[in-house]
mmCIF file of C-alpha atoms and ligand atoms in Angstrom:
data_model
loop_
_atom_site.group_PDB
_atom_site.id
_atom_site.type_symbol
_atom_site.label_atom_id
_atom_site.label_comp_id
_atom_site.label_asym_id
_atom_site.label_seq_id
_atom_site.Cartn_x
_atom_site.Cartn_y
_atom_site.Cartn_z
ATOM 1 C CA UNK A 1 -16.205 0.355 -29.411
ATOM 2 C CA UNK A 2 -13.779 1.906 -27.267
ATOM 3 C CA UNK A 3 -10.502 0.570 -25.724
ATOM 4 C CA UNK A 4 -8.825 2.466 -23.167
ATOM 5 C CA UNK A 5 -5.612 3.868 -23.804
ATOM 6 C CA UNK A 6 -3.305 4.021 -20.686
ATOM 7 C CA UNK A 7 -0.840 6.491 -19.597
ATOM 8 C CA UNK A 8 1.733 3.520 -19.479
ATOM 9 C CA UNK A 9 2.082 -0.063 -19.295
ATOM 10 C CA UNK A 10 4.641 -2.458 -18.425
ATOM 11 C CA UNK A 11 6.346 -4.777 -21.009
ATOM 12 C CA UNK A 12 9.018 -7.241 -21.490
ATOM 13 C CA UNK A 13 11.742 -6.551 -24.179
ATOM 14 C CA UNK A 14 13.932 -9.418 -23.940
ATOM 15 C CA UNK A 15 15.199 -11.932 -21.539
ATOM 16 C CA UNK A 16 13.888 -10.211 -18.205
ATOM 17 C CA UNK A 17 11.885 -13.135 -17.221
ATOM 18 C CA UNK A 18 14.872 -15.621 -17.915
ATOM 19 C CA UNK A 19 17.200 -13.716 -15.759
ATOM 20 C CA UNK A 20 14.756 -13.741 -12.877
ATOM 21 C CA UNK A 21 14.640 -17.339 -13.132
ATOM 22 C CA UNK A 22 18.527 -17.493 -13.460
ATOM 23 C CA UNK A 23 19.055 -15.372 -10.374
ATOM 24 C CA UNK A 24 16.593 -17.701 -8.491
ATOM 25 C CA UNK A 25 18.575 -20.825 -9.629
ATOM 26 C CA UNK A 26 21.921 -19.029 -8.616
ATOM 27 C CA UNK A 27 20.532 -19.070 -5.194
ATOM 28 C CA UNK A 28 20.664 -15.387 -4.512
ATOM 29 C CA UNK A 29 17.951 -13.272 -4.428
ATOM 30 C CA UNK A 30 18.880 -10.846 -1.912
ATOM 31 C CA UNK A 31 21.421 -7.925 -3.191
ATOM 32 C CA UNK A 32 24.536 -7.168 -4.593
ATOM 33 C CA UNK A 33 24.413 -10.537 -6.612
ATOM 34 C CA UNK A 34 25.561 -11.147 -10.343
ATOM 35 C CA UNK A 35 22.838 -9.299 -11.928
ATOM 36 C CA UNK A 36 23.339 -6.152 -9.619
ATOM 37 C CA UNK A 37 26.980 -5.897 -10.535
ATOM 38 C CA UNK A 38 26.136 -6.712 -14.181
ATOM 39 C CA UNK A 39 23.589 -3.343 -14.280
ATOM 40 C CA UNK A 40 26.091 -1.589 -12.690
ATOM 41 C CA UNK A 41 28.926 -2.185 -14.801
ATOM 42 C CA UNK A 42 26.827 -1.879 -17.742
ATOM 43 C CA UNK A 43 25.584 1.797 -16.498
ATOM 44 C CA UNK A 44 29.330 3.115 -15.773
ATOM 45 C CA UNK A 45 30.762 1.853 -18.985
ATOM 46 C CA UNK A 46 27.690 2.970 -21.348
ATOM 47 C CA UNK A 47 27.424 6.263 -19.479
ATOM 48 C CA UNK A 48 30.960 6.856 -18.301
ATOM 49 C CA UNK A 49 29.806 7.181 -14.858
ATOM 50 C CA UNK A 50 32.713 6.754 -12.150
ATOM 51 C CA UNK A 51 30.803 4.250 -9.740
ATOM 52 C CA UNK A 52 26.928 3.114 -9.922
ATOM 53 C CA UNK A 53 25.114 1.860 -6.987
ATOM 54 C CA UNK A 54 21.848 0.017 -7.826
ATOM 55 C CA UNK A 55 19.212 1.458 -5.137
ATOM 56 C CA UNK A 56 15.614 0.389 -4.563
ATOM 57 C CA UNK A 57 14.420 3.960 -6.148
ATOM 58 C CA UNK A 58 15.651 7.322 -7.308
ATOM 59 C CA UNK A 59 14.323 8.607 -4.073
ATOM 60 C CA UNK A 60 16.686 6.329 -2.152
ATOM 61 C CA UNK A 61 19.526 7.824 -4.450
ATOM 62 C CA UNK A 62 18.478 11.362 -3.589
ATOM 63 C CA UNK A 63 18.435 10.807 -0.073
ATOM 64 C CA UNK A 64 21.608 9.123 -0.199
ATOM 65 C CA UNK A 65 23.071 12.258 -1.979
ATOM 66 C CA UNK A 66 21.769 14.493 0.507
ATOM 67 C CA UNK A 67 23.571 12.464 3.321
ATOM 68 C CA UNK A 68 26.681 12.637 1.164
ATOM 69 C CA UNK A 69 26.509 16.194 0.906
ATOM 70 C CA UNK A 70 26.251 16.254 4.772
ATOM 71 C CA UNK A 71 23.057 18.167 4.409
ATOM 72 C CA UNK A 72 21.653 19.326 7.901
ATOM 73 C CA UNK A 73 19.224 21.792 9.661
ATOM 74 C CA UNK A 74 19.609 25.546 8.779
ATOM 75 C CA UNK A 75 20.991 24.332 5.434
ATOM 76 C CA UNK A 76 19.216 25.497 2.088
ATOM 77 C CA UNK A 77 19.209 23.764 -1.282
ATOM 78 C CA UNK A 78 18.078 25.290 -4.550
ATOM 79 C CA UNK A 79 15.690 23.170 -6.834
ATOM 80 C CA UNK A 80 12.753 23.898 -9.278
ATOM 81 C CA UNK A 81 9.266 23.765 -7.779
ATOM 82 C CA UNK A 82 8.249 21.886 -10.717
ATOM 83 C CA UNK A 83 9.306 18.685 -9.884
ATOM 84 C CA UNK A 84 8.575 15.183 -8.099
ATOM 85 C CA UNK A 85 8.241 15.448 -4.061
ATOM 86 C CA UNK A 86 11.125 13.147 -3.617
ATOM 87 C CA UNK A 87 13.504 15.856 -5.025
ATOM 88 C CA UNK A 88 12.627 18.377 -2.246
ATOM 89 C CA UNK A 89 11.981 15.470 0.487
ATOM 90 C CA UNK A 90 15.607 14.452 0.145
ATOM 91 C CA UNK A 91 16.872 17.194 1.622
ATOM 92 C CA UNK A 92 13.631 18.155 3.825
ATOM 93 C CA UNK A 93 13.789 15.010 5.655
ATOM 94 C CA UNK A 94 17.305 15.764 6.971
ATOM 95 C CA UNK A 95 16.040 19.501 8.128
ATOM 96 C CA UNK A 96 17.027 21.438 5.304
ATOM 97 C CA UNK A 97 14.859 24.146 3.706
ATOM 98 C CA UNK A 98 13.942 23.652 -0.080
ATOM 99 C CA UNK A 99 14.595 26.769 -1.941
ATOM 100 C CA UNK A 100 12.491 26.853 -5.000
ATOM 101 C CA UNK A 101 13.460 29.046 -7.948
ATOM 102 C CA UNK A 102 11.689 29.394 -11.471
ATOM 103 C CA UNK A 103 11.907 27.243 -14.392
ATOM 104 C CA UNK A 104 12.769 28.056 -17.972
ATOM 105 C CA UNK A 105 9.574 28.648 -20.160
ATOM 106 C CA UNK A 106 10.784 26.463 -23.143
ATOM 107 C CA UNK A 107 12.581 23.232 -21.299
ATOM 108 C CA UNK A 108 10.418 23.325 -17.897
ATOM 109 C CA UNK A 109 13.934 22.964 -16.503
ATOM 110 C CA UNK A 110 15.459 25.163 -13.397
ATOM 111 C CA UNK A 111 16.367 28.361 -14.807
ATOM 112 C CA UNK A 112 19.946 28.723 -14.276
ATOM 113 C CA UNK A 113 19.723 32.404 -14.694
ATOM 114 C CA UNK A 114 17.521 32.692 -11.384
ATOM 115 C CA UNK A 115 20.030 30.654 -9.044
ATOM 116 C CA UNK A 116 22.395 33.227 -8.093
ATOM 117 C CA UNK A 117 19.979 35.618 -6.704
ATOM 118 C CA UNK A 118 18.591 32.542 -4.441
ATOM 119 C CA UNK A 119 22.045 31.756 -3.118
ATOM 120 C CA UNK A 120 22.597 32.960 0.837
ATOM 121 C CA UNK A 121 25.401 32.079 3.245
ATOM 122 C CA UNK A 122 23.208 29.140 4.336
ATOM 123 C CA UNK A 123 23.197 27.426 0.452
ATOM 124 C CA UNK A 124 25.076 24.178 0.302
ATOM 125 C CA UNK A 125 23.671 22.572 -2.734
ATOM 126 C CA UNK A 126 21.762 22.807 -5.940
ATOM 127 C CA UNK A 127 19.680 20.050 -7.149
ATOM 128 C CA UNK A 128 19.164 19.859 -11.077
ATOM 129 C CA UNK A 129 16.102 18.000 -12.541
ATOM 130 C CA UNK A 130 16.491 17.013 -15.967
ATOM 131 C CA UNK A 131 12.611 17.242 -16.868
ATOM 132 C CA UNK A 132 11.652 14.955 -19.471
ATOM 133 C CA UNK A 133 15.348 13.562 -20.138
ATOM 134 C CA UNK A 134 16.169 17.402 -21.564
ATOM 135 C CA UNK A 135 19.463 18.465 -20.105
ATOM 136 C CA UNK A 136 19.287 21.615 -17.630
ATOM 137 C CA UNK A 137 22.089 24.197 -18.556
ATOM 138 C CA UNK A 138 24.573 22.218 -16.846
ATOM 139 C CA UNK A 139 27.723 24.168 -17.747
ATOM 140 C CA UNK A 140 26.285 27.498 -16.171
ATOM 141 C CA UNK A 141 24.998 25.640 -13.083
ATOM 142 C CA UNK A 142 28.526 23.952 -12.091
ATOM 143 C CA UNK A 143 30.043 27.287 -12.794
ATOM 144 C CA UNK A 144 27.737 28.764 -10.477
ATOM 145 C CA UNK A 145 28.584 26.101 -7.982
ATOM 146 C CA UNK A 146 32.337 26.124 -8.454
ATOM 147 C CA UNK A 147 32.092 29.927 -7.566
ATOM 148 C CA UNK A 148 29.890 29.717 -4.393
ATOM 149 C CA UNK A 149 31.296 26.262 -2.978
ATOM 150 C CA UNK A 150 28.140 24.512 -3.613
ATOM 151 C CA UNK A 151 27.424 20.634 -4.017
ATOM 152 C CA UNK A 152 25.475 20.090 -7.160
ATOM 153 C CA UNK A 153 23.386 16.410 -7.518
ATOM 154 C CA UNK A 154 21.331 15.709 -10.737
ATOM 155 C CA UNK A 155 18.208 14.518 -10.457
ATOM 156 C CA UNK A 156 18.208 12.266 -13.655
ATOM 157 C CA UNK A 157 15.227 10.075 -12.628
ATOM 158 C CA UNK A 158 14.131 10.954 -16.297
ATOM 159 C CA UNK A 159 17.389 11.110 -17.868
ATOM 160 C CA UNK A 160 18.763 7.431 -18.525
ATOM 161 C CA UNK A 161 20.473 7.315 -21.717
ATOM 162 C CA UNK A 162 19.994 11.057 -22.486
ATOM 163 C CA UNK A 163 23.041 13.341 -23.216
ATOM 164 C CA UNK A 164 24.494 16.879 -23.009
ATOM 165 C CA UNK A 165 27.006 17.755 -25.288
ATOM 166 C CA UNK A 166 27.853 14.296 -25.767
ATOM 167 C CA UNK A 167 28.035 13.317 -22.227
ATOM 168 C CA UNK A 168 25.195 11.378 -20.399
ATOM 169 C CA UNK A 169 22.948 12.881 -17.955
ATOM 170 C CA UNK A 170 23.884 11.420 -14.561
ATOM 171 C CA UNK A 171 27.423 11.764 -15.385
ATOM 172 C CA UNK A 172 27.940 15.584 -15.277
ATOM 173 C CA UNK A 173 27.658 16.779 -11.521
ATOM 174 C CA UNK A 174 29.470 14.695 -8.621
ATOM 175 C CA UNK A 175 26.396 12.755 -7.787
ATOM 176 C CA UNK A 176 23.463 11.780 -10.214
ATOM 177 C CA UNK A 177 20.189 9.973 -9.311
ATOM 178 C CA UNK A 178 18.435 7.499 -11.639
ATOM 179 C CA UNK A 179 15.026 5.906 -11.808
ATOM 180 C CA UNK A 180 13.736 2.538 -12.966
ATOM 181 C CA UNK A 181 10.128 2.962 -11.855
ATOM 182 C CA UNK A 182 7.431 1.649 -13.795
ATOM 183 C CA UNK A 183 6.568 4.883 -15.482
ATOM 184 C CA UNK A 184 10.606 5.387 -16.835
ATOM 185 C CA UNK A 185 12.146 4.272 -19.841
ATOM 186 C CA UNK A 186 14.050 1.156 -18.141
ATOM 187 C CA UNK A 187 12.191 -0.414 -15.549
ATOM 188 C CA UNK A 188 11.941 -2.942 -12.589
ATOM 189 C CA UNK A 189 8.737 -1.815 -11.313
ATOM 190 C CA UNK A 190 10.686 0.003 -8.468
ATOM 191 C CA UNK A 191 14.368 0.817 -8.798
ATOM 192 C CA UNK A 192 16.961 3.629 -9.043
ATOM 193 C CA UNK A 193 20.604 4.011 -9.440
ATOM 194 C CA UNK A 194 23.200 6.390 -7.202
ATOM 195 C CA UNK A 195 25.777 7.651 -10.023
ATOM 196 C CA UNK A 196 28.946 8.584 -8.067
ATOM 197 C CA UNK A 197 31.410 10.776 -10.284
ATOM 198 C CA UNK A 198 33.168 12.182 -7.357
ATOM 199 C CA UNK A 199 35.440 9.532 -6.083
ATOM 200 C CA UNK A 200 36.056 10.790 -2.869
ATOM 201 C CA UNK A 201 32.405 9.949 -2.169
ATOM 202 C CA UNK A 202 32.213 6.204 -3.040
ATOM 203 C CA UNK A 203 33.297 4.614 0.230
ATOM 204 C CA UNK A 204 30.701 6.461 2.507
ATOM 205 C CA UNK A 205 27.824 5.858 -0.286
ATOM 206 C CA UNK A 206 28.711 1.997 -0.193
ATOM 207 C CA UNK A 207 28.318 2.328 3.695
ATOM 208 C CA UNK A 208 25.135 4.565 3.990
ATOM 209 C CA UNK A 209 23.570 1.811 1.214
ATOM 210 C CA UNK A 210 24.336 -1.224 3.383
ATOM 211 C CA UNK A 211 22.758 -0.154 6.693
ATOM 212 C CA UNK A 212 25.791 1.755 8.122
ATOM 213 C CA UNK A 213 28.246 -1.009 7.590
ATOM 214 C CA UNK A 214 31.025 -1.899 5.885
ATOM 215 C CA UNK A 215 29.939 -4.720 4.276
ATOM 216 C CA UNK A 216 30.712 -3.799 0.643
ATOM 217 C CA UNK A 217 34.414 -3.743 1.568
ATOM 218 C CA UNK A 218 33.671 -7.420 3.535
ATOM 219 C CA UNK A 219 32.310 -8.898 0.160
ATOM 220 C CA UNK A 220 35.166 -7.820 -1.847
ATOM 221 C CA UNK A 221 37.646 -9.113 0.819
ATOM 222 C CA UNK A 222 39.150 -6.200 1.758
ATOM 223 C CA UNK A 223 38.081 -6.838 5.637
ATOM 224 C CA UNK A 224 37.486 -9.859 7.422
ATOM 225 C CA UNK A 225 34.666 -8.908 9.346
ATOM 226 C CA UNK A 226 31.765 -6.227 8.883
ATOM 227 C CA UNK A 227 30.596 -3.776 11.410
ATOM 228 C CA UNK A 228 28.733 -0.682 12.323
ATOM 229 C CA UNK A 229 30.444 2.364 11.116
ATOM 230 C CA UNK A 230 27.946 5.219 9.890
ATOM 231 C CA UNK A 231 24.614 5.926 9.779
ATOM 232 C CA UNK A 232 22.850 4.451 6.865
ATOM 233 C CA UNK A 233 19.883 2.708 5.726
ATOM 234 C CA UNK A 234 18.822 -0.691 3.352
ATOM 235 C CA UNK A 235 19.196 0.781 0.122
ATOM 236 C CA UNK A 236 20.207 -2.402 -1.709
ATOM 237 C CA UNK A 237 18.061 -3.659 -4.281
ATOM 238 C CA UNK A 238 17.016 -7.411 -4.614
ATOM 239 C CA UNK A 239 18.483 -9.295 -7.506
ATOM 240 C CA UNK A 240 14.830 -10.471 -8.533
ATOM 241 C CA UNK A 241 14.635 -6.507 -9.407
ATOM 242 C CA UNK A 242 18.357 -6.199 -10.763
ATOM 243 C CA UNK A 243 17.805 -9.595 -13.022
ATOM 244 C CA UNK A 244 14.488 -7.968 -14.740
ATOM 245 C CA UNK A 245 16.260 -4.619 -14.893
ATOM 246 C CA UNK A 246 19.358 -6.042 -16.700
ATOM 247 C CA UNK A 247 17.048 -7.557 -19.351
ATOM 248 C CA UNK A 248 15.871 -4.007 -20.274
ATOM 249 C CA UNK A 249 19.092 -2.528 -19.750
ATOM 250 C CA UNK A 250 21.149 -4.945 -22.101
ATOM 251 C CA UNK A 251 18.021 -3.937 -24.786
ATOM 252 C CA UNK A 252 18.901 -0.051 -24.323
ATOM 253 C CA UNK A 253 19.353 0.673 -28.005
ATOM 254 C CA UNK A 254 16.285 -1.290 -29.300
ATOM 255 C CA UNK A 255 14.067 0.094 -26.674
ATOM 256 C CA UNK A 256 15.316 3.526 -27.233
ATOM 257 C CA UNK A 257 14.710 3.238 -30.821
ATOM 258 C CA UNK A 258 11.012 1.961 -29.989
ATOM 259 C CA UNK A 259 10.429 5.359 -27.995
ATOM 260 C CA UNK A 260 12.066 7.430 -30.554
ATOM 261 C CA UNK A 261 9.457 6.175 -33.017
ATOM 262 C CA UNK A 262 6.380 6.783 -30.759
ATOM 263 C CA UNK A 263 7.801 10.153 -29.976
ATOM 264 C CA UNK A 264 8.309 11.064 -33.821
ATOM 265 C CA UNK A 265 4.988 10.090 -34.713
ATOM 266 C CA UNK A 266 3.365 12.245 -32.207
ATOM 267 C CA UNK A 267 5.522 15.200 -33.023
ATOM 268 C CA UNK A 268 4.711 14.669 -36.883
ATOM 269 C CA UNK A 269 1.186 14.272 -36.272
ATOM 270 C CA UNK A 270 0.702 17.252 -33.810
ATOM 271 C CA UNK A 271 2.725 19.558 -35.795
ATOM 272 C CA UNK A 272 -0.213 21.079 -37.706
ATOM 273 C CA UNK A 273 -1.832 21.956 -34.370
ATOM 274 C CA UNK A 274 1.104 23.688 -33.042
ATOM 275 C CA UNK A 275 1.572 25.346 -36.449
ATOM 276 C CA UNK A 276 -2.186 26.873 -35.878
ATOM 277 C CA UNK A 277 -0.852 28.118 -32.481
ATOM 278 C CA UNK A 278 -3.410 25.567 -30.474
ATOM 279 C CA UNK A 279 -0.660 23.794 -28.533
ATOM 280 C CA UNK A 280 3.164 23.657 -28.098
ATOM 281 C CA UNK A 281 5.488 20.910 -28.477
ATOM 282 C CA UNK A 282 8.329 19.664 -26.410
ATOM 283 C CA UNK A 283 11.640 22.162 -27.006
ATOM 284 C CA UNK A 284 14.962 20.530 -27.258
ATOM 285 C CA UNK A 285 17.803 23.119 -26.729
ATOM 286 C CA UNK A 286 20.842 22.365 -29.152
ATOM 287 C CA UNK A 287 23.418 20.372 -27.493
ATOM 288 C CA UNK A 288 20.864 18.310 -25.885
ATOM 289 C CA UNK A 289 20.109 14.799 -27.067
ATOM 290 C CA UNK A 290 16.791 13.324 -25.341
ATOM 291 C CA UNK A 291 15.847 9.728 -24.401
ATOM 292 C CA UNK A 292 12.367 10.018 -25.896
ATOM 293 C CA UNK A 293 11.139 9.856 -22.238
ATOM 294 C CA UNK A 294 7.859 11.619 -22.617
ATOM 295 C CA UNK A 295 5.765 13.563 -24.874
ATOM 296 C CA UNK A 296 4.291 16.638 -23.186
ATOM 297 C CA UNK A 297 2.171 19.487 -24.670
ATOM 298 C CA UNK A 298 1.272 22.713 -23.429
ATOM 299 C CA UNK A 299 -2.181 24.299 -24.182
ATOM 300 C CA UNK A 300 -3.236 28.132 -24.023
ATOM 301 C CA UNK A 301 -4.139 28.111 -20.198
ATOM 302 C CA UNK A 302 -4.845 26.133 -17.040
ATOM 303 C CA UNK A 303 -9.034 26.009 -17.869
ATOM 304 C CA UNK A 304 -8.352 24.489 -21.329
ATOM 305 C CA UNK A 305 -5.779 22.035 -20.300
ATOM 306 C CA UNK A 306 -8.029 20.627 -17.620
ATOM 307 C CA UNK A 307 -11.026 20.372 -19.882
ATOM 308 C CA UNK A 308 -8.845 18.485 -22.195
ATOM 309 C CA UNK A 309 -7.640 16.148 -19.895
ATOM 310 C CA UNK A 310 -11.570 15.753 -19.060
ATOM 311 C CA UNK A 311 -12.435 15.032 -22.821
ATOM 312 C CA UNK A 312 -9.448 12.549 -23.120
ATOM 313 C CA UNK A 313 -10.607 10.361 -19.624
ATOM 314 C CA UNK A 314 -14.360 10.522 -21.327
ATOM 315 C CA UNK A 315 -12.797 8.541 -24.177
ATOM 316 C CA UNK A 316 -10.946 6.216 -22.004
ATOM 317 C CA UNK A 317 -7.430 8.224 -22.869
ATOM 318 C CA UNK A 318 -5.319 8.855 -19.592
ATOM 319 C CA UNK A 319 -3.382 11.947 -20.410
ATOM 320 C CA UNK A 320 -2.418 13.017 -16.852
ATOM 321 C CA UNK A 321 -1.383 16.503 -16.252
ATOM 322 C CA UNK A 322 2.124 16.507 -14.143
ATOM 323 C CA UNK A 323 3.706 18.481 -11.146
ATOM 324 C CA UNK A 324 1.601 20.636 -9.147
ATOM 325 C CA UNK A 325 4.261 23.016 -8.163
ATOM 326 C CA UNK A 326 5.640 22.140 -4.540
ATOM 327 C CA UNK A 327 5.801 25.402 -3.127
ATOM 328 C CA UNK A 328 1.734 25.323 -3.611
ATOM 329 C CA UNK A 329 1.157 22.175 -1.944
ATOM 330 C CA UNK A 330 0.209 21.804 1.501
ATOM 331 C CA UNK A 331 3.840 21.089 2.737
ATOM 332 C CA UNK A 332 5.077 23.880 0.696
ATOM 333 C CA UNK A 333 2.657 26.108 2.525
ATOM 334 C CA UNK A 334 3.979 24.867 5.711
ATOM 335 C CA UNK A 335 7.559 25.770 4.696
ATOM 336 C CA UNK A 336 6.192 29.363 4.127
ATOM 337 C CA UNK A 337 5.447 29.718 0.424
ATOM 338 C CA UNK A 338 2.232 31.049 -0.980
ATOM 339 C CA UNK A 339 0.640 30.862 -4.667
ATOM 340 C CA UNK A 340 1.876 33.553 -6.447
ATOM 341 C CA UNK A 341 5.345 33.102 -5.562
ATOM 342 C CA UNK A 342 6.603 31.519 -8.614
ATOM 343 C CA UNK A 343 4.383 32.747 -11.223
ATOM 344 C CA UNK A 344 6.032 31.438 -14.445
ATOM 345 C CA UNK A 345 6.156 27.733 -12.758
ATOM 346 C CA UNK A 346 2.402 27.990 -11.650
ATOM 347 C CA UNK A 347 1.248 29.158 -15.395
ATOM 348 C CA UNK A 348 3.436 26.655 -17.178
ATOM 349 C CA UNK A 349 2.426 23.730 -14.836
ATOM 350 C CA UNK A 350 -0.972 24.901 -15.410
ATOM 351 C CA UNK A 351 -0.881 24.242 -19.186
ATOM 352 C CA UNK A 352 1.039 21.092 -19.371
ATOM 353 C CA UNK A 353 -0.370 17.365 -20.162
ATOM 354 C CA UNK A 354 1.422 14.507 -21.003
ATOM 355 C CA UNK A 355 -0.012 11.941 -23.924
ATOM 356 C CA UNK A 356 0.115 8.231 -23.263
ATOM 357 C CA UNK A 357 3.673 6.599 -23.935
ATOM 358 C CA UNK A 358 4.676 3.376 -23.415
ATOM 359 C CA UNK A 359 6.717 0.628 -25.272
ATOM 360 C CA UNK A 360 3.679 -1.368 -26.791
ATOM 361 C CA UNK A 361 1.681 1.690 -27.783
ATOM 362 C CA UNK A 362 0.190 1.124 -31.222
ATOM 363 C CA UNK A 363 0.267 3.653 -33.978
ATOM 364 C CA UNK A 364 -3.774 3.385 -34.189
ATOM 365 C CA UNK A 365 -3.397 4.389 -30.668
ATOM 366 C CA UNK A 366 -1.667 7.076 -31.050
ATOM 367 C CA UNK A 367 -3.702 8.358 -33.953
ATOM 368 C CA UNK A 368 -6.529 8.188 -31.580
ATOM 369 C CA UNK A 369 -4.951 10.139 -29.116
ATOM 370 C CA UNK A 370 -3.944 12.587 -31.673
ATOM 371 C CA UNK A 371 -7.420 12.796 -33.431
ATOM 372 C CA UNK A 372 -9.281 13.435 -29.819
ATOM 373 C CA UNK A 373 -6.939 16.314 -29.035
ATOM 374 C CA UNK A 374 -7.388 17.856 -32.590
ATOM 375 C CA UNK A 375 -11.220 17.404 -31.901
ATOM 376 C CA UNK A 376 -11.310 18.891 -28.817
ATOM 377 C CA UNK A 377 -9.190 21.989 -29.656
ATOM 378 C CA UNK A 378 -11.437 22.552 -32.716
ATOM 379 C CA UNK A 379 -8.701 22.328 -35.490
ATOM 380 C CA UNK A 380 -9.843 21.629 -38.955
ATOM 381 C CA UNK A 381 -6.609 19.708 -39.859
HETATM 382 C C1 PLP B 1 10.377 9.448 -10.818
HETATM 383 C C2 PLP B 1 11.074 10.515 -10.310
HETATM 384 C C3 PLP B 1 11.612 10.428 -9.027
HETATM 385 C C4 PLP B 1 11.512 9.250 -8.313
HETATM 386 O O1 PLP B 1 11.744 8.117 -8.631
HETATM 387 P P1 PLP B 1 11.517 6.867 -7.601
HETATM 388 O O2 PLP B 1 12.280 5.895 -8.364
HETATM 389 O O3 PLP B 1 10.060 6.513 -8.069
HETATM 390 O O4 PLP B 1 11.999 7.140 -6.361
HETATM 391 C C5 PLP B 1 12.175 11.682 -8.690
HETATM 392 N N1 PLP B 1 12.556 12.749 -9.469
HETATM 393 C C6 PLP B 1 11.994 12.909 -10.639
HETATM 394 C C7 PLP B 1 12.265 13.813 -11.375
HETATM 395 C C8 PLP B 1 11.173 11.869 -11.163
HETATM 396 O O5 PLP B 1 10.559 11.722 -12.290
#
């Protein structure tokens, strides 16, 4: 008998459903009510962020960040090619050119040592994507940005409750972006947040998020009517989403503890395969504290990876590969990139797969995953 082992599965960890009911009883299920404020305060206080604005997605937060940086046609933005499309789209949709640079072989994060060579007079910003909740080399990246007068945004979609030298991801650069998508650690299905650490950007961020109006000021009683003052979009999430999310955020520690146990079980049980040189386990550099967002492994080469993904799929285990490097996508081609431009990124992306990882995964399911990987890679252990 085989039972499916999905890659991800929704879960309820505490009061999520009661809070959704409460939001409805309170009479406001549109935006910026009690639960949106509660989530924002919790994130600000827990992670030392100047101001947090809840958003309908991390994509919306990245788009707002690009607008706050006044990115426009002719500008260049430096980012890794090994990332989600939204990281690039946030800038491309404003007419900017994404300048893709290599990732580090150990963390799969942007390689800070390759950034300076990519800077031109048109460069305006750097986007640091914290892959798997492992921090980028923020000290080096912020120093380069300072030297060349560039803006920095953290794509911390995967980095909620992860740390770099004791400071939360999302609190390190002027702007940071969180995701609460169903596949992330803390979720409301679709959701995100913009973390604002540069006070000068708060007022305009509120306006962009509220359809280009000063409604946020109006809600606080700072103006007696609200009106159209800038460009903007509809980036306020519903109270139904925020209520569900608050139920998860207030259970931050127990959820993290559970994910830690899942991560450590994979690490312990896969260590013999790593010792035999059959796969590579996640690497966490000194100074980084992870949030156990994902468990990914690297195998010898792409044919092995593809065959392993197939092998697991035939046994009803969903262990997908991750990003196809953006510069090799049809859109990347339209931007003038060709395969071979970033050989390290291409090789690493081709070797990576992610194991099933969700709140309610059982020890038995994890053992099945490990056993099937071991069987395929031909280890005797
Ligand atoms: C999930 C993710 C996003 C997008 O998040 P949404 O909330 O779905 O918009 C962006 N960047 C990275 C690195 C992600 O992992």
